[in-house]
Short mmCIF file of C-alpha atoms in Angstrom, two decimals:
data_model
loop_
_atom_site.label_atom_id
_atom_site.label_comp_id
_atom_site.label_asym_id
_atom_site.label_seq_id
_atom_site.Cartn_x
_atom_site.Cartn_y
_atom_site.Cartn_z
CA UNK A 226 -5.84 -10.55 27.49
CA UNK A 227 -6.40 -13.37 25.03
CA UNK A 228 -9.18 -13.47 22.46
CA UNK A 229 -10.85 -16.87 22.17
CA UNK A 230 -13.01 -17.72 19.18
CA UNK A 231 -16.26 -19.19 20.50
CA UNK A 232 -17.25 -20.75 17.17
CA UNK A 233 -15.74 -21.75 13.84
CA UNK A 234 -15.16 -19.03 11.37
CA UNK A 235 -15.61 -16.24 10.55
CA UNK A 236 -18.06 -17.66 8.04
CA UNK A 237 -19.82 -15.86 5.22
CA UNK A 238 -22.63 -13.79 6.75
CA UNK A 239 -20.81 -13.21 10.06
CA UNK A 240 -20.52 -9.58 11.12
CA UNK A 241 -18.06 -9.14 13.98
CA UNK A 242 -16.95 -6.01 15.76
CA UNK A 243 -14.37 -5.42 18.44
CA UNK A 244 -13.94 -2.12 20.30
CA UNK A 245 -10.82 -1.50 22.34
CA UNK A 246 -10.27 1.55 24.55
CA UNK A 247 -7.01 2.12 26.36
CA UNK A 248 -7.20 5.00 28.84
CA UNK A 249 -4.48 7.41 30.00
CA UNK A 250 -1.53 5.55 31.51
CA UNK A 251 -3.12 2.12 30.96
CA UNK A 252 -1.35 -0.80 29.27
CA UNK A 253 -3.22 -3.50 27.42
CA UNK A 254 -1.76 -6.52 25.63
CA UNK A 255 -4.10 -8.50 23.47
CA UNK A 256 -3.29 -11.88 21.95
CA UNK A 257 -5.40 -14.68 20.57
CA UNK A 258 -5.27 -18.35 21.43
CA UNK A 259 -5.50 -19.58 17.84
CA UNK A 260 -5.42 -18.44 14.25
CA UNK A 261 -8.56 -16.93 12.81
CA UNK A 262 -9.66 -19.24 10.00
CA UNK A 263 -11.97 -17.52 7.52
CA UNK A 264 -14.17 -20.22 5.95
CA UNK A 265 -16.65 -20.18 3.07
CA UNK A 266 -19.94 -20.58 4.95
CA UNK A 267 -23.26 -20.72 3.15
CA UNK A 268 -23.17 -19.54 -0.49
CA UNK A 269 -25.12 -16.41 -1.31
CA UNK A 270 -24.57 -14.76 2.05
CA UNK A 271 -22.57 -11.52 2.20
CA UNK A 272 -18.84 -11.55 2.92
CA UNK A 273 -17.86 -12.14 6.53
CA UNK A 274 -16.73 -8.93 8.19
CA UNK A 275 -14.51 -8.15 11.14
CA UNK A 276 -14.33 -4.53 12.17
CA UNK A 277 -11.97 -3.33 14.87
CA UNK A 278 -11.96 0.13 16.42
CA UNK A 279 -9.27 0.93 18.94
CA UNK A 280 -8.30 4.09 20.79
CA UNK A 281 -5.21 4.73 22.87
CA UNK A 282 -5.06 7.78 25.15
CA UNK A 283 -1.99 9.83 26.00
CA UNK A 284 0.38 7.74 28.08
CA UNK A 285 -1.50 4.54 27.23
CA UNK A 286 0.02 1.49 25.55
CA UNK A 287 -1.76 -1.00 23.34
CA UNK A 288 -0.09 -4.17 22.13
CA UNK A 289 -2.30 -6.05 19.69
CA UNK A 290 -0.62 -9.23 18.56
CA UNK A 291 -3.11 -11.89 17.50
CA UNK A 292 -2.39 -15.13 15.68
CA UNK A 293 -2.69 -14.90 11.88
CA UNK A 294 -5.82 -14.65 9.79
CA UNK A 295 -5.97 -17.59 7.39
CA UNK A 296 -8.02 -17.09 4.22
CA UNK A 297 -9.19 -20.65 3.55
CA UNK A 298 -10.06 -21.52 -0.02
CA UNK A 299 -13.55 -20.30 -0.89
CA UNK A 300 -13.82 -17.77 1.93
CA UNK A 301 -14.92 -14.18 1.35
CA UNK A 302 -13.71 -12.06 4.23
CA UNK A 303 -13.30 -8.34 4.86
CA UNK A 304 -11.37 -6.97 7.80
CA UNK A 305 -11.36 -3.28 8.62
CA UNK A 306 -9.33 -1.75 11.41
CA UNK A 307 -9.10 1.83 12.64
CA UNK A 308 -6.73 2.71 15.48
CA UNK A 309 -6.61 6.21 16.90
CA UNK A 310 -3.68 7.03 19.16
CA UNK A 311 -3.46 10.33 21.00
CA UNK A 312 -0.17 12.20 21.17
CA UNK A 313 2.09 10.42 23.64
CA UNK A 314 0.35 7.05 23.31
CA UNK A 315 2.20 3.89 22.30
CA UNK A 316 1.01 1.28 19.84
CA UNK A 317 2.28 -2.07 18.63
CA UNK A 318 -0.16 -3.47 16.08
CA UNK A 319 0.46 -6.77 14.33
CA UNK A 320 -1.55 -8.27 11.47
CA UNK A 321 -0.55 -11.48 9.70
CA UNK A 322 -2.41 -12.92 6.75
CA UNK A 323 -1.95 -16.39 5.31
CA UNK A 324 -3.37 -16.92 1.82
CA UNK A 325 -4.97 -20.37 1.98
CA UNK A 326 -4.33 -23.36 4.23
CA UNK A 327 -1.50 -25.71 3.30
CA UNK A 328 -1.27 -26.25 -0.47
CA UNK A 329 -4.73 -24.87 -1.25
CA UNK A 330 -5.62 -21.75 -3.27
CA UNK A 331 -6.28 -18.58 -1.31
CA UNK A 332 -9.79 -17.49 -0.45
CA UNK A 333 -10.87 -13.89 -0.99
CA UNK A 334 -9.66 -11.56 1.72
CA UNK A 335 -9.64 -7.79 1.88
CA UNK A 336 -7.96 -5.99 4.76
CA UNK A 337 -8.03 -2.27 5.52
CA UNK A 338 -5.82 -0.71 8.15
CA UNK A 339 -5.91 2.93 9.21
CA UNK A 340 -3.76 4.30 12.03
CA UNK A 341 -4.17 7.85 13.29
CA UNK A 342 -1.59 9.39 15.55
CA UNK A 343 -1.91 12.79 17.25
CA UNK A 344 -4.68 13.85 14.91
CA UNK A 345 -2.98 12.87 11.64
CA UNK A 346 -3.28 9.76 9.52
CA UNK A 347 -0.02 7.91 10.08
CA UNK A 348 -0.72 4.80 8.00
CA UNK A 349 -3.39 3.82 5.54
CA UNK A 350 -3.09 0.52 3.73
CA UNK A 351 -5.44 -1.96 2.06
CA UNK A 352 -4.62 -5.40 0.69
CA UNK A 353 -6.80 -7.67 -1.44
CA UNK A 354 -5.95 -11.30 -2.20
CA UNK A 355 -7.79 -14.23 -3.67
CA UNK A 356 -9.38 -15.35 -6.91
CA UNK A 357 -11.00 -12.01 -7.75
CA UNK A 358 -8.03 -9.80 -6.86
CA UNK A 359 -6.09 -8.69 -9.96
CA UNK A 360 -2.48 -9.93 -10.01
CA UNK A 361 -2.24 -10.25 -6.22
CA UNK A 362 0.23 -13.10 -6.77
CA UNK A 363 2.13 -11.05 -9.35
CA UNK A 364 5.60 -9.70 -8.66
CA UNK A 365 4.41 -6.27 -7.47
CA UNK A 366 2.06 -7.40 -4.70
CA UNK A 367 2.91 -10.76 -3.05
CA UNK A 368 4.68 -12.70 -5.82
CA UNK A 369 5.12 -16.31 -4.75
CA UNK A 370 4.54 -15.27 -1.16
CA UNK A 371 1.54 -16.77 0.62
CA UNK A 372 2.01 -15.06 3.96
CA UNK A 373 2.31 -11.37 4.75
CA UNK A 374 3.02 -9.78 8.07
CA UNK A 375 2.44 -6.18 9.04
CA UNK A 376 3.73 -4.62 12.24
CA UNK A 377 3.05 -0.98 13.06
CA UNK A 378 4.91 0.72 15.87
CA UNK A 379 3.80 4.20 16.86
CA UNK A 380 4.78 6.56 19.63
CA UNK A 381 8.03 7.58 21.29
CA UNK A 382 11.12 5.32 21.30
CA UNK A 383 11.04 3.77 17.86
CA UNK A 384 13.67 1.33 16.55
CA UNK A 385 16.09 2.31 13.78
CA UNK A 386 14.82 1.49 10.26
CA UNK A 387 16.63 -1.41 8.62
CA UNK A 388 16.40 -4.24 6.14
CA UNK A 389 15.09 -7.34 7.92
CA UNK A 390 15.74 -9.89 5.16
CA UNK A 391 15.29 -10.54 1.46
CA UNK A 392 11.57 -9.81 1.68
CA UNK A 393 11.23 -7.79 4.82
CA UNK A 394 12.01 -4.24 5.89
CA UNK A 395 11.46 -1.92 8.83
CA UNK A 396 10.49 1.43 7.36
CA UNK A 397 10.07 4.89 8.86
CA UNK A 398 6.61 6.33 8.27
CA UNK A 399 6.00 10.05 7.88
CA UNK A 400 5.30 10.85 11.52
CA UNK A 401 6.14 9.01 14.74
CA UNK A 402 5.82 5.48 13.42
CA UNK A 403 7.47 2.48 11.80
CA UNK A 404 6.11 -0.18 9.52
CA UNK A 405 7.73 -3.59 9.45
CA UNK A 406 6.50 -5.53 6.46
CA UNK A 407 7.45 -9.10 5.60
CA UNK A 408 6.37 -11.39 2.78
CA UNK A 409 7.15 -15.10 3.01
CA UNK A 410 6.37 -18.43 1.43
CA UNK A 411 4.72 -19.33 4.72
CA UNK A 412 4.02 -17.80 8.12
CA UNK A 413 7.26 -19.12 9.61
CA UNK A 414 9.31 -16.85 7.35
CA UNK A 415 7.15 -13.88 8.30
CA UNK A 416 7.52 -14.67 12.01
CA UNK A 417 11.26 -15.05 11.68
CA UNK A 418 11.46 -11.53 10.25
CA UNK A 419 8.94 -9.75 12.47
CA UNK A 420 8.85 -11.51 15.83
CA UNK A 421 12.19 -10.09 17.01
CA UNK A 422 10.59 -6.63 16.70
CA UNK A 423 7.57 -7.69 18.72
CA UNK A 424 9.47 -7.91 22.00
CA UNK A 425 6.97 -5.52 23.51
CA UNK A 426 4.48 -8.33 23.12
CA UNK A 427 6.33 -10.53 25.55
CA UNK A 428 4.20 -10.60 28.69
CA UNK A 429 7.34 -10.75 30.81
CA UNK A 430 8.54 -7.42 29.43
CA UNK A 431 5.17 -5.85 29.98
CA UNK A 432 4.98 -6.85 33.63
CA UNK A 433 5.10 -3.74 35.82
CA UNK B 171 -11.64 19.09 -21.76
CA UNK B 172 -9.02 18.85 -24.48
CA UNK B 173 -7.79 15.57 -25.88
CA UNK B 174 -4.62 17.15 -27.26
CA UNK B 175 -3.82 18.69 -23.85
CA UNK B 176 -4.34 15.30 -22.22
CA UNK B 177 -1.78 13.83 -24.62
CA UNK B 178 0.70 16.55 -23.67
CA UNK B 179 0.30 15.64 -19.99
CA UNK B 180 0.45 11.87 -20.52
CA UNK B 181 3.35 11.94 -22.96
CA UNK B 182 6.27 9.85 -21.75
CA UNK B 183 8.58 12.49 -23.18
CA UNK B 184 7.23 15.14 -20.81
CA UNK B 185 10.45 16.29 -19.10
CA UNK B 186 9.36 15.31 -15.61
CA UNK B 187 12.06 12.82 -14.72
CA UNK B 188 10.02 9.66 -15.16
CA UNK B 189 12.64 7.99 -17.36
CA UNK B 190 15.01 7.74 -14.38
CA UNK B 191 12.62 5.47 -12.46
CA UNK B 192 11.71 1.84 -13.08
CA UNK B 193 8.60 1.95 -10.88
CA UNK B 194 9.96 -0.91 -8.77
CA UNK B 195 10.79 -3.18 -11.68
CA UNK B 196 14.57 -3.09 -11.24
CA UNK B 197 14.23 -4.40 -7.69
CA UNK B 198 11.78 -7.11 -8.80
CA UNK B 199 14.14 -8.23 -11.57
CA UNK B 200 17.08 -8.37 -9.19
CA UNK B 201 15.08 -10.38 -6.64
CA UNK B 202 14.32 -12.92 -9.35
CA UNK B 203 10.59 -12.20 -9.27
CA UNK B 204 10.49 -10.87 -12.83
CA UNK B 205 12.48 -12.53 -15.61
CA UNK B 206 10.17 -12.90 -18.59
CA UNK B 207 7.25 -11.30 -20.39
CA UNK B 208 4.59 -13.13 -18.36
CA UNK B 209 6.11 -11.94 -15.11
CA UNK B 210 6.27 -8.38 -16.47
CA UNK B 211 2.56 -8.69 -17.32
CA UNK B 212 1.77 -9.76 -13.74
CA UNK B 213 3.92 -6.99 -12.33
CA UNK B 214 2.26 -4.30 -14.45
CA UNK B 215 -1.26 -5.50 -13.73
CA UNK B 216 -0.61 -5.69 -10.00
CA UNK B 217 0.98 -2.27 -10.03
CA UNK B 218 -1.91 -0.75 -11.99
CA UNK B 219 -4.51 -2.11 -9.54
CA UNK B 220 -2.63 -0.89 -6.46
CA UNK B 221 -0.25 2.05 -6.94
CA UNK B 222 -2.05 2.95 -10.19
CA UNK B 223 -5.45 3.15 -8.51
CA UNK B 224 -4.06 5.23 -5.65
CA UNK B 225 -2.22 7.59 -8.02
CA UNK B 226 -5.32 7.95 -10.19
CA UNK B 227 -7.54 8.76 -7.20
CA UNK B 228 -5.17 11.37 -5.80
CA UNK B 229 -4.56 12.94 -9.21
CA UNK B 230 -8.33 13.13 -9.78
CA UNK B 231 -8.90 14.65 -6.34
CA UNK B 232 -6.12 17.21 -6.84
CA UNK B 233 -7.54 18.09 -10.26
CA UNK B 234 -11.06 18.49 -8.83
CA UNK B 235 -9.79 20.85 -6.15
CA UNK B 236 -6.11 21.90 -6.29
CA UNK B 237 -6.54 23.81 -3.02
CA UNK B 238 -6.67 20.39 -1.28
CA UNK B 239 -3.09 19.64 -2.34
CA UNK B 240 -1.62 19.64 1.19
CA UNK B 241 -4.29 17.28 2.58
CA UNK B 242 -3.84 14.96 -0.40
CA UNK B 243 -0.08 15.11 -0.06
CA UNK B 244 -0.39 13.90 3.54
CA UNK B 245 -2.76 11.19 2.38
CA UNK B 246 -0.08 9.86 0.05
CA UNK B 247 2.53 10.01 2.81
CA UNK B 248 0.28 7.67 4.81
CA UNK B 249 -0.09 5.30 1.84
CA UNK B 250 3.47 5.11 0.54
CA UNK B 251 5.18 3.09 3.26
CA UNK B 252 8.66 3.02 1.76
CA UNK B 253 10.68 6.20 2.33
CA UNK B 254 12.58 5.46 -0.90
CA UNK B 255 9.28 5.49 -2.80
CA UNK B 256 8.15 8.68 -1.07
CA UNK B 257 11.39 10.31 -2.12
CA UNK B 258 11.00 9.08 -5.71
CA UNK B 259 7.40 10.30 -5.82
CA UNK B 260 8.37 13.76 -4.53
CA UNK B 261 11.33 14.03 -6.92
CA UNK B 262 9.00 13.32 -9.83
CA UNK B 263 6.38 15.69 -8.43
CA UNK B 264 8.95 18.47 -8.23
CA UNK B 265 10.05 17.86 -11.82
CA UNK B 266 6.45 17.78 -12.94
CA UNK B 267 5.65 21.10 -11.25
CA UNK B 268 8.71 22.60 -12.92
CA UNK B 269 7.63 21.34 -16.33
CA UNK B 270 4.06 22.45 -15.64
CA UNK B 271 5.01 26.01 -14.72
CA UNK B 272 6.52 26.43 -18.17
CA UNK B 273 3.26 25.29 -19.78
CA UNK B 274 0.40 26.69 -17.71
CA UNK B 275 -0.09 29.16 -14.84
CA UNK B 276 -0.09 26.96 -11.73
CA UNK B 277 -1.59 27.74 -8.33
CA UNK B 278 0.68 27.76 -5.29
CA UNK B 279 1.65 24.23 -4.23
CA UNK B 280 4.59 23.00 -2.19
CA UNK B 281 8.05 22.71 -3.71
CA UNK B 282 7.94 18.95 -4.09
CA UNK B 283 4.44 17.50 -3.80
CA UNK B 284 3.89 13.82 -4.47
CA UNK B 285 3.75 13.05 -8.17
CA UNK B 286 0.00 12.28 -8.40
CA UNK B 287 -0.83 15.54 -6.58
CA UNK B 288 1.43 17.48 -8.97
CA UNK B 289 -0.18 15.72 -11.94
CA UNK B 290 -3.67 16.61 -10.72
CA UNK B 291 -2.74 20.26 -10.13
CA UNK B 292 -1.24 20.45 -13.62
CA UNK B 293 -4.30 18.81 -15.14
CA UNK B 294 -6.54 21.36 -13.46
CA UNK B 295 -4.36 24.26 -14.64
CA UNK B 296 -4.48 22.83 -18.15
CA UNK B 297 -8.27 22.81 -18.09
CA UNK B 298 -8.58 19.03 -17.86
CA UNK B 299 -11.20 17.19 -15.79
CA UNK B 300 -10.56 14.69 -12.92
CA UNK B 301 -11.19 11.66 -15.15
CA UNK B 302 -8.45 12.83 -17.51
CA UNK B 303 -6.02 13.40 -14.64
CA UNK B 304 -6.87 9.91 -13.36
CA UNK B 305 -6.31 8.17 -16.67
CA UNK B 306 -2.97 9.94 -17.17
CA UNK B 307 -1.87 8.94 -13.66
CA UNK B 308 -2.94 5.30 -13.98
CA UNK B 309 -1.38 4.97 -17.43
CA UNK B 310 1.86 6.54 -16.15
CA UNK B 311 2.25 3.92 -13.43
CA UNK B 312 2.58 1.15 -16.03
CA UNK B 313 4.47 2.85 -18.86
CA UNK B 314 7.51 3.59 -16.68
CA UNK B 315 8.10 -0.02 -15.56
CA UNK B 316 7.20 -1.28 -19.05
CA UNK B 317 9.96 0.70 -20.73
CA UNK B 318 12.31 -0.27 -17.89
CA UNK B 319 11.49 -3.93 -18.61
CA UNK B 320 12.74 -3.56 -22.17
CA UNK B 321 16.02 -2.11 -20.93
CA UNK B 322 16.55 -4.42 -17.96
CA UNK B 323 15.51 -7.72 -19.53
CA UNK B 324 16.17 -7.09 -23.22
CA UNK B 325 12.57 -7.96 -24.02
CA UNK B 326 10.94 -7.33 -27.37
CA UNK B 327 9.58 -3.76 -27.17
CA UNK B 328 6.62 -4.69 -29.38
CA UNK B 329 5.57 -7.44 -26.97
CA UNK B 330 6.01 -5.16 -23.97
CA UNK B 331 3.92 -2.42 -25.54
CA UNK B 332 1.26 -5.00 -26.30
CA UNK B 333 1.02 -5.57 -22.53
CA UNK B 334 0.25 -1.88 -22.02
CA UNK B 335 -2.38 -2.03 -24.76
CA UNK B 336 -4.00 -5.03 -23.08
CA UNK B 337 -4.17 -3.09 -19.81
CA UNK B 338 -6.01 -0.17 -21.44
CA UNK B 339 -9.52 -1.38 -20.50
CA UNK B 340 -8.39 -1.90 -16.87
CA UNK B 341 -6.76 1.54 -16.95
CA UNK B 342 -10.03 3.10 -18.08
CA UNK B 343 -12.01 1.30 -15.37
CA UNK B 344 -9.55 2.34 -12.69
CA UNK B 345 -9.61 5.96 -13.86
CA UNK B 346 -13.41 5.96 -13.79
CA UNK B 347 -13.47 4.53 -10.26
CA UNK B 348 -10.82 7.05 -9.19
CA UNK B 349 -12.67 10.02 -10.66
CA UNK B 350 -15.88 8.91 -8.94
CA UNK B 351 -14.29 9.43 -5.51
CA UNK B 352 -12.46 12.67 -6.36
CA UNK B 353 -14.36 14.61 -3.69
CA UNK B 354 -14.01 12.06 -0.88
CA UNK B 355 -11.95 12.90 2.23
CA UNK B 356 -8.34 11.71 1.99
CA UNK B 357 -8.82 8.82 4.46
CA UNK B 358 -11.63 7.41 2.27
CA UNK B 359 -9.63 7.48 -0.97
CA UNK B 360 -8.22 4.16 -2.28
CA UNK B 361 -5.24 2.79 -0.36
CA UNK B 362 -4.48 -0.42 -2.23
CA UNK B 363 -1.01 -1.49 -1.19
CA UNK B 364 1.63 -3.63 -2.86
CA UNK B 365 3.93 -4.94 -0.10
CA UNK B 366 6.68 -6.19 -2.42
CA UNK B 367 6.94 -2.78 -4.10
CA UNK B 368 7.62 -1.20 -0.70
CA UNK B 369 10.07 -3.83 0.48
CA UNK B 370 11.78 -4.01 -2.94
CA UNK B 371 12.23 -0.23 -3.01
CA UNK B 372 13.93 -0.30 0.39
CA UNK B 373 16.35 -3.02 -0.71
CA UNK B 374 16.97 -1.20 -4.01
CA UNK B 375 17.85 2.02 -2.18
CA UNK B 376 20.75 0.24 -0.44
CA UNK B 377 22.45 -0.77 -3.70
CA UNK B 378 25.63 1.04 -4.60
CA UNK B 379 25.17 0.58 -8.35
CA UNK B 380 21.78 0.67 -10.03
CA UNK B 381 20.42 1.65 -13.40
CA UNK B 382 17.31 3.43 -12.12
CA UNK B 383 16.73 5.83 -9.23
CA UNK B 384 13.84 3.68 -7.98
#
């Protein structure tokens, strides 16, 4: 399944919600046809919001691998995602964020990601970038990096943790999961580090 | 509330193993991301607003209700992505519990809880309030890397300490925000992440020779 944006944005004032339910034994792969470009919209309106709620039942598989979110200069965007996977479910969840279009300052973006697996919280991570975020471009958070990729793998059959590059690592979470995290000057560096781990996302491999 | 007791808990000379850790700075220096005072300032501020906020919130919550320690400990496991950082946090938590047992009667907690949980439990046992636990935790996340910066980069210690002083208003604000959510469920507590701290810690853990444990 591919998500297609029907209009420009998200723009300030937009309030979007996506619910995904993967039943027992079902497999769902979700992609998007283009990057999500968060734009300023009309001043004075509240931040644009994109909320995603996903559930994966036992024996189900969800691959969520959209194109990146781009925080265009002047945008104010908040993304909040909660994924709940039952014991024995499989998840591949990818989130890429690009801080500004080419050679422009980043807009304001705040992302929240919560993954539950078998009744426990496996992963809980927020990231805030943009003009109001303290030291987001400092050496502790993104440094000179303007693109960040996050890949969560959860369920049985996880790859071995390893270093993926100078600014990328595949890390074991506490519980049945892995986080691959990559920071790059641009999205190409992030893709180079993370895409090899996203083989599950290849439609050919998912064919029954 | 006791100001003198708060100083005991926040003292860098508390024998809780903190001196062995650079709080991610050694990895950042090696990667070329930190080489001068300005970069140290950016590192410390970013760390305070991410790991510092999280540590403050969990210390405040543990202080408000030490019986929640196991739930809070799991909450930190979900927030600290790097296994090297989880290990460093638990090593410092264990040392802190050990130091704390010599000072105050502590309730039963695990052998090696995460450092902010240990700090909150100690604060509670010492009669401190969640805001005090939070300010000690937030402050502690910048003093470690600051003193490491002096050692790793040969910076002027006066200038480095001035950075910590300049962060004091932010530290207070973060502690206040952290204390305000001390009774929230673990999933709702702050989870501000710092991706380069996680990735840097994983690279650092593979080095054969290093000055600091993390």
